[in-house]
């Protein structure tokens, strides 16, 4: 099979050729998997890097052994300083190559089987500062997400209720979308106003009840006073759009983004950020990780423990600002 050129090269540099087995695999995935052009470029880069690393070490690709594969992977991490995610991508491409070579009876084994990249550190969830979260929840302003040109008190009441429930109850956006005006046989969730509790259907179809604070209850009451002016007569959803139907996740994100921009928030705000803020602020105040786990509906405490790192960052900032020995010299 005729070698093919790498799809992209640095401007002014000579394009490098992929050897026949590698170019054959690239052609195979192009035809069989119909990868996007950008994905083909990524695959070609990974294959070219394998070819160059093996060539520099005098290693024949068709007789590559597991210990040599480990050596090539070590060079990715050491000499080329690739991070865990980039390494995982390269190793995935290389495993796929040798899986195809095996199917073509060109190799006897896959030397990259069982070889894994180091685990990438999970990024910390982004949370708003307490003052910013309160400012967003209490903000009163126009709504541009539904195409309204002037202030619409009904949409304003709805969006304030939306923010208060996301931040005040730590709901997922899907749980907020599923809330109905009242409990029913087909309801995914509802709010018991007398008990001041929200019952929602979370991940794994697990129901949980969370308390609804006084600010959220006040926002809910304000919204319910005008909800009938928007909602269809047979619409069970708690939150509805201008057409009277259930508000969807995309609409909630758009409304929240518009509200955050109008309120002058320092960062892009999305529904899950308010859930993160809820968890972080509860933990900062109480230190009760188990309680936060129950409120969020996490099946495992390890999922909730990431918020302890946010809590530590909060404490570290307080220390840096307050302790005489931590203050930087002016």
mmCIF file of C-alpha atoms in Angstrom:
data_model
loop_
_atom_site.group_PDB
_atom_site.id
_atom_site.type_symbol
_atom_site.label_atom_id
_atom_site.label_comp_id
_atom_site.label_asym_id
_atom_site.label_seq_id
_atom_site.Cartn_x
_atom_site.Cartn_y
_atom_site.Cartn_z
ATOM 1 C CA UNK A 1 0.000 0.000 0.000
ATOM 2 C CA UNK A 2 1.343 3.425 -0.938
ATOM 3 C CA UNK A 3 2.451 5.491 2.050
ATOM 4 C CA UNK A 4 0.291 8.576 2.625
ATOM 5 C CA UNK A 5 1.313 11.977 3.865
ATOM 6 C CA UNK A 6 0.494 13.259 7.296
ATOM 7 C CA UNK A 7 -2.598 15.498 7.001
ATOM 8 C CA UNK A 8 -1.008 18.558 8.605
ATOM 9 C CA UNK A 9 2.556 19.802 8.826
ATOM 10 C CA UNK A 10 4.227 22.838 10.241
ATOM 11 C CA UNK A 11 4.350 25.656 7.713
ATOM 12 C CA UNK A 12 7.602 25.623 5.771
ATOM 13 C CA UNK A 13 8.526 22.068 6.832
ATOM 14 C CA UNK A 14 8.684 19.010 4.616
ATOM 15 C CA UNK A 15 5.726 16.655 5.163
ATOM 16 C CA UNK A 16 6.679 13.357 6.767
ATOM 17 C CA UNK A 17 5.498 10.017 5.422
ATOM 18 C CA UNK A 18 3.816 7.299 7.427
ATOM 19 C CA UNK A 19 5.168 3.807 6.771
ATOM 20 C CA UNK A 20 2.881 1.422 4.907
ATOM 21 C CA UNK A 21 1.346 -0.414 7.930
ATOM 22 C CA UNK A 22 0.579 2.892 9.658
ATOM 23 C CA UNK A 23 -0.787 4.564 6.561
ATOM 24 C CA UNK A 24 -2.906 1.454 5.928
ATOM 25 C CA UNK A 25 -4.430 1.722 9.383
ATOM 26 C CA UNK A 26 -5.109 5.426 8.907
ATOM 27 C CA UNK A 27 -6.860 4.708 5.619
ATOM 28 C CA UNK A 28 -8.830 1.917 7.313
ATOM 29 C CA UNK A 29 -10.216 4.126 10.083
ATOM 30 C CA UNK A 30 -10.893 6.911 7.592
ATOM 31 C CA UNK A 31 -13.104 4.625 5.509
ATOM 32 C CA UNK A 32 -14.571 2.318 8.158
ATOM 33 C CA UNK A 33 -15.068 4.711 11.028
ATOM 34 C CA UNK A 34 -15.598 7.866 8.982
ATOM 35 C CA UNK A 35 -13.689 10.019 11.410
ATOM 36 C CA UNK A 36 -13.830 13.781 11.106
ATOM 37 C CA UNK A 37 -10.802 15.456 9.438
ATOM 38 C CA UNK A 38 -9.629 16.846 12.786
ATOM 39 C CA UNK A 39 -9.735 13.381 14.355
ATOM 40 C CA UNK A 40 -7.711 11.971 11.444
ATOM 41 C CA UNK A 41 -5.082 14.634 12.069
ATOM 42 C CA UNK A 42 -4.877 13.600 15.730
ATOM 43 C CA UNK A 43 -4.550 9.911 14.774
ATOM 44 C CA UNK A 44 -1.898 10.719 12.159
ATOM 45 C CA UNK A 45 0.102 12.736 14.696
ATOM 46 C CA UNK A 46 0.028 9.852 17.188
ATOM 47 C CA UNK A 47 1.043 7.315 14.529
ATOM 48 C CA UNK A 48 3.853 9.546 13.284
ATOM 49 C CA UNK A 49 5.128 9.951 16.829
ATOM 50 C CA UNK A 50 5.150 6.162 17.260
ATOM 51 C CA UNK A 51 7.046 5.764 14.003
ATOM 52 C CA UNK A 52 9.650 8.374 14.974
ATOM 53 C CA UNK A 53 10.129 7.022 18.491
ATOM 54 C CA UNK A 54 10.543 3.459 17.228
ATOM 55 C CA UNK A 55 12.897 4.600 14.454
ATOM 56 C CA UNK A 56 15.079 6.549 16.897
ATOM 57 C CA UNK A 57 15.400 3.435 19.060
ATOM 58 C CA UNK A 58 16.038 1.099 16.161
ATOM 59 C CA UNK A 59 12.797 -0.799 16.880
ATOM 60 C CA UNK A 60 10.866 -2.551 14.115
ATOM 61 C CA UNK A 61 7.164 -1.808 14.489
ATOM 62 C CA UNK A 62 5.990 -5.242 13.307
ATOM 63 C CA UNK A 63 8.092 -7.020 15.923
ATOM 64 C CA UNK A 64 7.477 -4.596 18.793
ATOM 65 C CA UNK A 65 7.455 -6.383 22.149
ATOM 66 C CA UNK A 66 5.660 -5.353 25.383
ATOM 67 C CA UNK A 67 8.857 -4.197 27.135
ATOM 68 C CA UNK A 68 9.663 -2.005 24.127
ATOM 69 C CA UNK A 69 6.130 -0.635 24.164
ATOM 70 C CA UNK A 70 6.598 0.334 27.833
ATOM 71 C CA UNK A 71 9.836 2.077 26.884
ATOM 72 C CA UNK A 72 8.091 4.089 24.165
ATOM 73 C CA UNK A 73 5.334 5.053 26.591
ATOM 74 C CA UNK A 74 7.953 6.147 29.128
ATOM 75 C CA UNK A 75 9.495 8.429 26.520
ATOM 76 C CA UNK A 76 6.114 10.043 25.924
ATOM 77 C CA UNK A 77 5.903 10.860 29.613
ATOM 78 C CA UNK A 78 9.566 11.700 30.207
ATOM 79 C CA UNK A 79 11.311 13.113 27.151
ATOM 80 C CA UNK A 80 8.225 14.587 25.486
ATOM 81 C CA UNK A 81 6.557 15.664 28.711
ATOM 82 C CA UNK A 82 3.059 14.665 27.625
ATOM 83 C CA UNK A 83 0.362 14.875 30.237
ATOM 84 C CA UNK A 84 -1.868 11.956 31.269
ATOM 85 C CA UNK A 85 -4.664 12.849 28.852
ATOM 86 C CA UNK A 86 -2.335 13.174 25.861
ATOM 87 C CA UNK A 87 -0.623 9.938 26.817
ATOM 88 C CA UNK A 88 -3.947 8.143 27.106
ATOM 89 C CA UNK A 89 -4.898 9.375 23.628
ATOM 90 C CA UNK A 90 -1.608 8.188 22.097
ATOM 91 C CA UNK A 91 -1.798 4.789 23.758
ATOM 92 C CA UNK A 92 -5.394 4.370 22.609
ATOM 93 C CA UNK A 93 -4.386 5.080 19.003
ATOM 94 C CA UNK A 94 -1.420 2.701 19.250
ATOM 95 C CA UNK A 95 -3.543 -0.074 20.749
ATOM 96 C CA UNK A 96 -6.025 0.374 17.942
ATOM 97 C CA UNK A 97 -3.230 0.169 15.384
ATOM 98 C CA UNK A 98 -1.931 -3.153 16.717
ATOM 99 C CA UNK A 99 -5.440 -4.521 17.057
ATOM 100 C CA UNK A 100 -5.876 -3.888 13.333
ATOM 101 C CA UNK A 101 -2.423 -5.257 12.516
ATOM 102 C CA UNK A 102 -3.355 -8.422 14.390
ATOM 103 C CA UNK A 103 -6.589 -8.748 12.429
ATOM 104 C CA UNK A 104 -4.521 -8.370 9.242
ATOM 105 C CA UNK A 105 -2.160 -11.108 10.524
ATOM 106 C CA UNK A 106 0.807 -8.735 10.428
ATOM 107 C CA UNK A 107 1.665 -9.101 14.127
ATOM 108 C CA UNK A 108 1.275 -11.888 16.668
ATOM 109 C CA UNK A 109 0.364 -9.804 19.717
ATOM 110 C CA UNK A 110 -0.677 -6.345 20.789
ATOM 111 C CA UNK A 111 2.277 -4.957 22.803
ATOM 112 C CA UNK A 112 0.159 -2.109 24.172
ATOM 113 C CA UNK A 113 -2.523 -4.316 25.727
ATOM 114 C CA UNK A 114 -2.761 -3.558 29.446
ATOM 115 C CA UNK A 115 -0.547 -0.478 29.154
ATOM 116 C CA UNK A 116 -2.306 2.515 30.650
ATOM 117 C CA UNK A 117 -1.422 6.173 31.035
ATOM 118 C CA UNK A 118 -1.105 7.727 34.511
ATOM 119 C CA UNK A 119 -4.418 8.898 35.896
ATOM 120 C CA UNK A 120 -5.155 12.531 35.175
ATOM 121 C CA UNK A 121 -5.934 14.703 38.159
ATOM 122 C CA UNK A 122 -9.604 15.552 38.272
ATOM 123 C CA UNK A 123 -10.178 19.307 37.914
ATOM 124 C CA UNK A 124 -11.780 20.905 40.926
ATOM 125 C CA UNK A 125 -15.393 21.972 40.428
ATOM 126 C CA UNK A 126 -15.852 25.712 39.992
ATOM 127 C CA UNK A 127 -17.961 27.420 42.595
ATOM 128 C CA UNK A 128 -19.046 31.001 43.104
ATOM 129 C CA UNK A 129 -17.999 32.956 46.144
ATOM 130 C CA UNK A 130 -20.751 33.265 48.734
ATOM 131 C CA UNK A 131 -21.284 36.969 48.023
ATOM 132 C CA UNK A 132 -21.487 36.345 44.270
ATOM 133 C CA UNK A 133 -23.995 33.522 44.695
ATOM 134 C CA UNK A 134 -26.196 35.661 46.944
ATOM 135 C CA UNK A 135 -25.918 38.598 44.530
ATOM 136 C CA UNK A 136 -27.002 36.390 41.615
ATOM 137 C CA UNK A 137 -29.940 34.951 43.545
ATOM 138 C CA UNK A 138 -31.174 38.346 44.726
ATOM 139 C CA UNK A 139 -30.486 40.207 41.472
ATOM 140 C CA UNK A 140 -33.461 41.948 39.895
ATOM 141 C CA UNK A 141 -33.149 42.748 36.204
ATOM 142 C CA UNK A 142 -34.330 42.143 32.672
ATOM 143 C CA UNK A 143 -34.395 38.817 30.877
ATOM 144 C CA UNK A 144 -32.921 38.502 27.368
ATOM 145 C CA UNK A 145 -32.788 34.736 27.056
ATOM 146 C CA UNK A 146 -36.433 34.381 25.922
ATOM 147 C CA UNK A 147 -36.180 37.213 23.443
ATOM 148 C CA UNK A 148 -37.939 39.740 25.686
ATOM 149 C CA UNK A 149 -36.945 43.305 24.881
ATOM 150 C CA UNK A 150 -38.341 44.871 28.037
ATOM 151 C CA UNK A 151 -38.498 43.722 31.622
ATOM 152 C CA UNK A 152 -41.095 40.976 32.037
ATOM 153 C CA UNK A 153 -42.024 40.551 35.653
ATOM 154 C CA UNK A 154 -43.228 37.017 34.996
ATOM 155 C CA UNK A 155 -39.937 35.836 33.528
ATOM 156 C CA UNK A 156 -38.063 37.691 36.239
ATOM 157 C CA UNK A 157 -40.048 35.835 38.911
ATOM 158 C CA UNK A 158 -39.472 32.524 37.143
ATOM 159 C CA UNK A 159 -35.732 33.034 36.791
ATOM 160 C CA UNK A 160 -35.303 34.103 40.388
ATOM 161 C CA UNK A 161 -37.156 30.947 41.459
ATOM 162 C CA UNK A 162 -34.935 28.915 39.125
ATOM 163 C CA UNK A 163 -31.720 30.308 40.654
ATOM 164 C CA UNK A 164 -32.959 29.950 44.223
ATOM 165 C CA UNK A 165 -33.819 26.286 43.678
ATOM 166 C CA UNK A 166 -30.525 25.502 41.949
ATOM 167 C CA UNK A 167 -28.420 27.247 44.589
ATOM 168 C CA UNK A 168 -30.668 26.797 47.607
ATOM 169 C CA UNK A 169 -31.319 23.074 47.072
ATOM 170 C CA UNK A 170 -28.257 21.948 45.114
ATOM 171 C CA UNK A 171 -30.377 20.474 42.326
ATOM 172 C CA UNK A 172 -29.068 19.101 39.060
ATOM 173 C CA UNK A 173 -30.526 20.839 36.025
ATOM 174 C CA UNK A 174 -32.352 17.613 35.069
ATOM 175 C CA UNK A 175 -33.911 17.503 38.539
ATOM 176 C CA UNK A 176 -35.059 21.109 38.209
ATOM 177 C CA UNK A 177 -36.531 20.425 34.767
ATOM 178 C CA UNK A 178 -38.467 17.445 36.180
ATOM 179 C CA UNK A 179 -40.199 19.387 38.951
ATOM 180 C CA UNK A 180 -43.997 19.459 38.659
ATOM 181 C CA UNK A 181 -46.433 21.866 40.209
ATOM 182 C CA UNK A 182 -47.702 19.087 42.458
ATOM 183 C CA UNK A 183 -47.080 15.401 43.100
ATOM 184 C CA UNK A 184 -48.678 12.936 40.714
ATOM 185 C CA UNK A 185 -48.336 9.336 39.484
ATOM 186 C CA UNK A 186 -46.130 10.409 36.558
ATOM 187 C CA UNK A 187 -44.230 13.162 38.397
ATOM 188 C CA UNK A 188 -40.429 13.008 38.481
ATOM 189 C CA UNK A 189 -40.291 15.631 41.199
ATOM 190 C CA UNK A 190 -42.332 18.179 43.123
ATOM 191 C CA UNK A 191 -42.163 20.642 46.006
ATOM 192 C CA UNK A 192 -44.141 20.147 49.185
ATOM 193 C CA UNK A 193 -44.764 23.754 50.177
ATOM 194 C CA UNK A 194 -46.158 22.861 53.585
ATOM 195 C CA UNK A 195 -43.093 20.790 54.514
ATOM 196 C CA UNK A 196 -40.721 23.106 52.574
ATOM 197 C CA UNK A 197 -39.144 20.093 50.864
ATOM 198 C CA UNK A 198 -38.324 19.259 47.267
ATOM 199 C CA UNK A 199 -38.556 15.637 46.147
ATOM 200 C CA UNK A 200 -36.528 14.889 43.029
ATOM 201 C CA UNK A 201 -35.479 11.936 40.903
ATOM 202 C CA UNK A 202 -31.688 11.881 40.683
ATOM 203 C CA UNK A 203 -29.102 9.695 39.009
ATOM 204 C CA UNK A 204 -29.798 5.989 39.032
ATOM 205 C CA UNK A 205 -33.514 6.758 39.378
ATOM 206 C CA UNK A 206 -32.989 7.417 43.086
ATOM 207 C CA UNK A 207 -35.429 9.710 44.830
ATOM 208 C CA UNK A 208 -34.330 12.083 47.530
ATOM 209 C CA UNK A 209 -35.862 14.943 49.458
ATOM 210 C CA UNK A 210 -34.009 18.162 50.195
ATOM 211 C CA UNK A 211 -35.070 21.127 52.328
ATOM 212 C CA UNK A 212 -36.142 24.315 50.562
ATOM 213 C CA UNK A 213 -34.916 27.433 52.353
ATOM 214 C CA UNK A 214 -36.994 30.480 53.174
ATOM 215 C CA UNK A 215 -35.499 32.563 50.335
ATOM 216 C CA UNK A 216 -36.282 29.829 47.805
ATOM 217 C CA UNK A 217 -39.798 29.418 49.203
ATOM 218 C CA UNK A 218 -40.392 33.164 48.896
ATOM 219 C CA UNK A 219 -39.161 33.112 45.286
ATOM 220 C CA UNK A 220 -41.357 30.080 44.602
ATOM 221 C CA UNK A 221 -44.444 31.827 45.996
ATOM 222 C CA UNK A 222 -43.727 34.903 43.889
ATOM 223 C CA UNK A 223 -43.424 32.772 40.758
ATOM 224 C CA UNK A 224 -46.592 30.805 41.470
ATOM 225 C CA UNK A 225 -48.561 34.064 41.634
ATOM 226 C CA UNK A 226 -47.805 34.722 37.950
ATOM 227 C CA UNK A 227 -47.182 31.217 36.593
ATOM 228 C CA UNK A 228 -50.808 30.879 35.460
ATOM 229 C CA UNK A 229 -50.342 33.804 33.079
ATOM 230 C CA UNK A 230 -47.763 31.781 31.077
ATOM 231 C CA UNK A 231 -48.491 28.098 31.622
ATOM 232 C CA UNK A 232 -50.929 26.092 29.565
ATOM 233 C CA UNK A 233 -53.941 24.885 31.481
ATOM 234 C CA UNK A 234 -52.843 21.250 31.242
ATOM 235 C CA UNK A 235 -49.095 21.823 31.809
ATOM 236 C CA UNK A 236 -47.904 20.081 35.013
ATOM 237 C CA UNK A 237 -44.367 21.550 35.007
ATOM 238 C CA UNK A 238 -43.358 23.975 37.731
ATOM 239 C CA UNK A 239 -41.174 26.078 35.421
ATOM 240 C CA UNK A 240 -42.509 26.993 32.003
ATOM 241 C CA UNK A 241 -41.357 29.078 29.054
ATOM 242 C CA UNK A 242 -43.137 31.866 27.194
ATOM 243 C CA UNK A 243 -45.086 29.317 25.149
ATOM 244 C CA UNK A 244 -46.482 27.767 28.283
ATOM 245 C CA UNK A 245 -44.643 24.414 28.051
ATOM 246 C CA UNK A 246 -42.102 22.845 30.400
ATOM 247 C CA UNK A 247 -38.823 24.732 30.519
ATOM 248 C CA UNK A 248 -35.964 22.591 29.149
ATOM 249 C CA UNK A 249 -32.333 22.337 30.210
ATOM 250 C CA UNK A 250 -31.121 24.408 27.246
ATOM 251 C CA UNK A 251 -33.540 27.218 28.099
ATOM 252 C CA UNK A 252 -32.504 27.111 31.756
ATOM 253 C CA UNK A 253 -28.842 27.409 30.833
ATOM 254 C CA UNK A 254 -29.562 30.314 28.503
ATOM 255 C CA UNK A 255 -31.692 32.130 31.081
ATOM 256 C CA UNK A 256 -29.082 31.616 33.788
ATOM 257 C CA UNK A 257 -26.286 32.825 31.518
ATOM 258 C CA UNK A 258 -28.229 35.981 30.649
ATOM 259 C CA UNK A 259 -29.069 36.634 34.293
ATOM 260 C CA UNK A 260 -25.449 36.142 35.383
ATOM 261 C CA UNK A 261 -24.189 38.545 32.726
ATOM 262 C CA UNK A 262 -26.749 41.151 33.726
ATOM 263 C CA UNK A 263 -25.785 40.694 37.388
ATOM 264 C CA UNK A 264 -22.096 41.246 36.571
ATOM 265 C CA UNK A 265 -20.866 37.829 37.646
ATOM 266 C CA UNK A 266 -17.063 37.418 37.331
ATOM 267 C CA UNK A 267 -17.284 34.089 35.485
ATOM 268 C CA UNK A 268 -19.547 32.135 33.153
ATOM 269 C CA UNK A 269 -22.291 30.674 35.322
ATOM 270 C CA UNK A 270 -24.033 27.399 34.484
ATOM 271 C CA UNK A 271 -26.529 25.329 36.512
ATOM 272 C CA UNK A 272 -23.975 22.843 37.824
ATOM 273 C CA UNK A 273 -21.828 25.700 39.119
ATOM 274 C CA UNK A 274 -24.689 26.634 41.425
ATOM 275 C CA UNK A 275 -24.861 23.018 42.612
ATOM 276 C CA UNK A 276 -21.103 23.144 43.281
ATOM 277 C CA UNK A 277 -21.564 26.453 45.108
ATOM 278 C CA UNK A 278 -24.340 24.964 47.236
ATOM 279 C CA UNK A 279 -22.146 22.020 48.263
ATOM 280 C CA UNK A 280 -19.044 24.112 48.884
ATOM 281 C CA UNK A 281 -20.834 26.715 50.983
ATOM 282 C CA UNK A 282 -22.670 24.122 53.082
ATOM 283 C CA UNK A 283 -19.393 22.311 53.753
ATOM 284 C CA UNK A 284 -17.602 25.544 54.642
ATOM 285 C CA UNK A 285 -20.262 26.353 57.203
ATOM 286 C CA UNK A 286 -20.931 22.911 58.677
ATOM 287 C CA UNK A 287 -17.915 20.717 57.922
ATOM 288 C CA UNK A 288 -20.388 17.820 57.678
ATOM 289 C CA UNK A 289 -19.362 15.853 54.576
ATOM 290 C CA UNK A 290 -21.989 13.142 55.109
ATOM 291 C CA UNK A 291 -24.758 15.718 55.202
ATOM 292 C CA UNK A 292 -23.524 17.236 51.932
ATOM 293 C CA UNK A 293 -23.447 13.746 50.408
ATOM 294 C CA UNK A 294 -27.088 13.188 51.379
ATOM 295 C CA UNK A 295 -28.177 16.600 50.103
ATOM 296 C CA UNK A 296 -26.461 16.103 46.746
ATOM 297 C CA UNK A 297 -27.673 12.528 46.357
ATOM 298 C CA UNK A 298 -24.197 11.079 45.816
ATOM 299 C CA UNK A 299 -24.096 7.297 45.998
ATOM 300 C CA UNK A 300 -20.489 7.281 47.288
ATOM 301 C CA UNK A 301 -18.755 9.585 49.746
ATOM 302 C CA UNK A 302 -15.688 9.669 47.480
ATOM 303 C CA UNK A 303 -17.697 11.714 44.957
ATOM 304 C CA UNK A 304 -18.443 14.298 47.628
ATOM 305 C CA UNK A 305 -14.900 14.445 48.980
ATOM 306 C CA UNK A 306 -13.755 16.681 46.123
ATOM 307 C CA UNK A 307 -15.537 19.522 47.910
ATOM 308 C CA UNK A 308 -13.162 19.169 50.840
ATOM 309 C CA UNK A 309 -10.426 20.431 48.508
ATOM 310 C CA UNK A 310 -12.537 23.477 47.696
ATOM 311 C CA UNK A 311 -13.105 23.955 51.414
ATOM 312 C CA UNK A 312 -9.354 23.753 52.046
ATOM 313 C CA UNK A 313 -8.741 26.366 49.332
ATOM 314 C CA UNK A 314 -11.251 28.621 51.068
ATOM 315 C CA UNK A 315 -9.476 28.166 54.407
ATOM 316 C CA UNK A 316 -6.094 28.744 52.767
ATOM 317 C CA UNK A 317 -7.287 32.066 51.356
ATOM 318 C CA UNK A 318 -8.516 33.128 54.786
ATOM 319 C CA UNK A 319 -5.145 32.138 56.270
ATOM 320 C CA UNK A 320 -3.216 34.027 53.600
ATOM 321 C CA UNK A 321 -5.288 37.122 54.187
ATOM 322 C CA UNK A 322 -5.371 37.032 57.987
ATOM 323 C CA UNK A 323 -2.250 35.390 59.424
ATOM 324 C CA UNK A 324 0.679 37.787 60.083
ATOM 325 C CA UNK A 325 3.209 35.195 58.935
ATOM 326 C CA UNK A 326 1.326 34.500 55.720
ATOM 327 C CA UNK A 327 1.004 38.070 54.508
ATOM 328 C CA UNK A 328 3.271 38.998 51.633
ATOM 329 C CA UNK A 329 5.644 41.854 52.189
ATOM 330 C CA UNK A 330 4.471 45.011 50.508
#
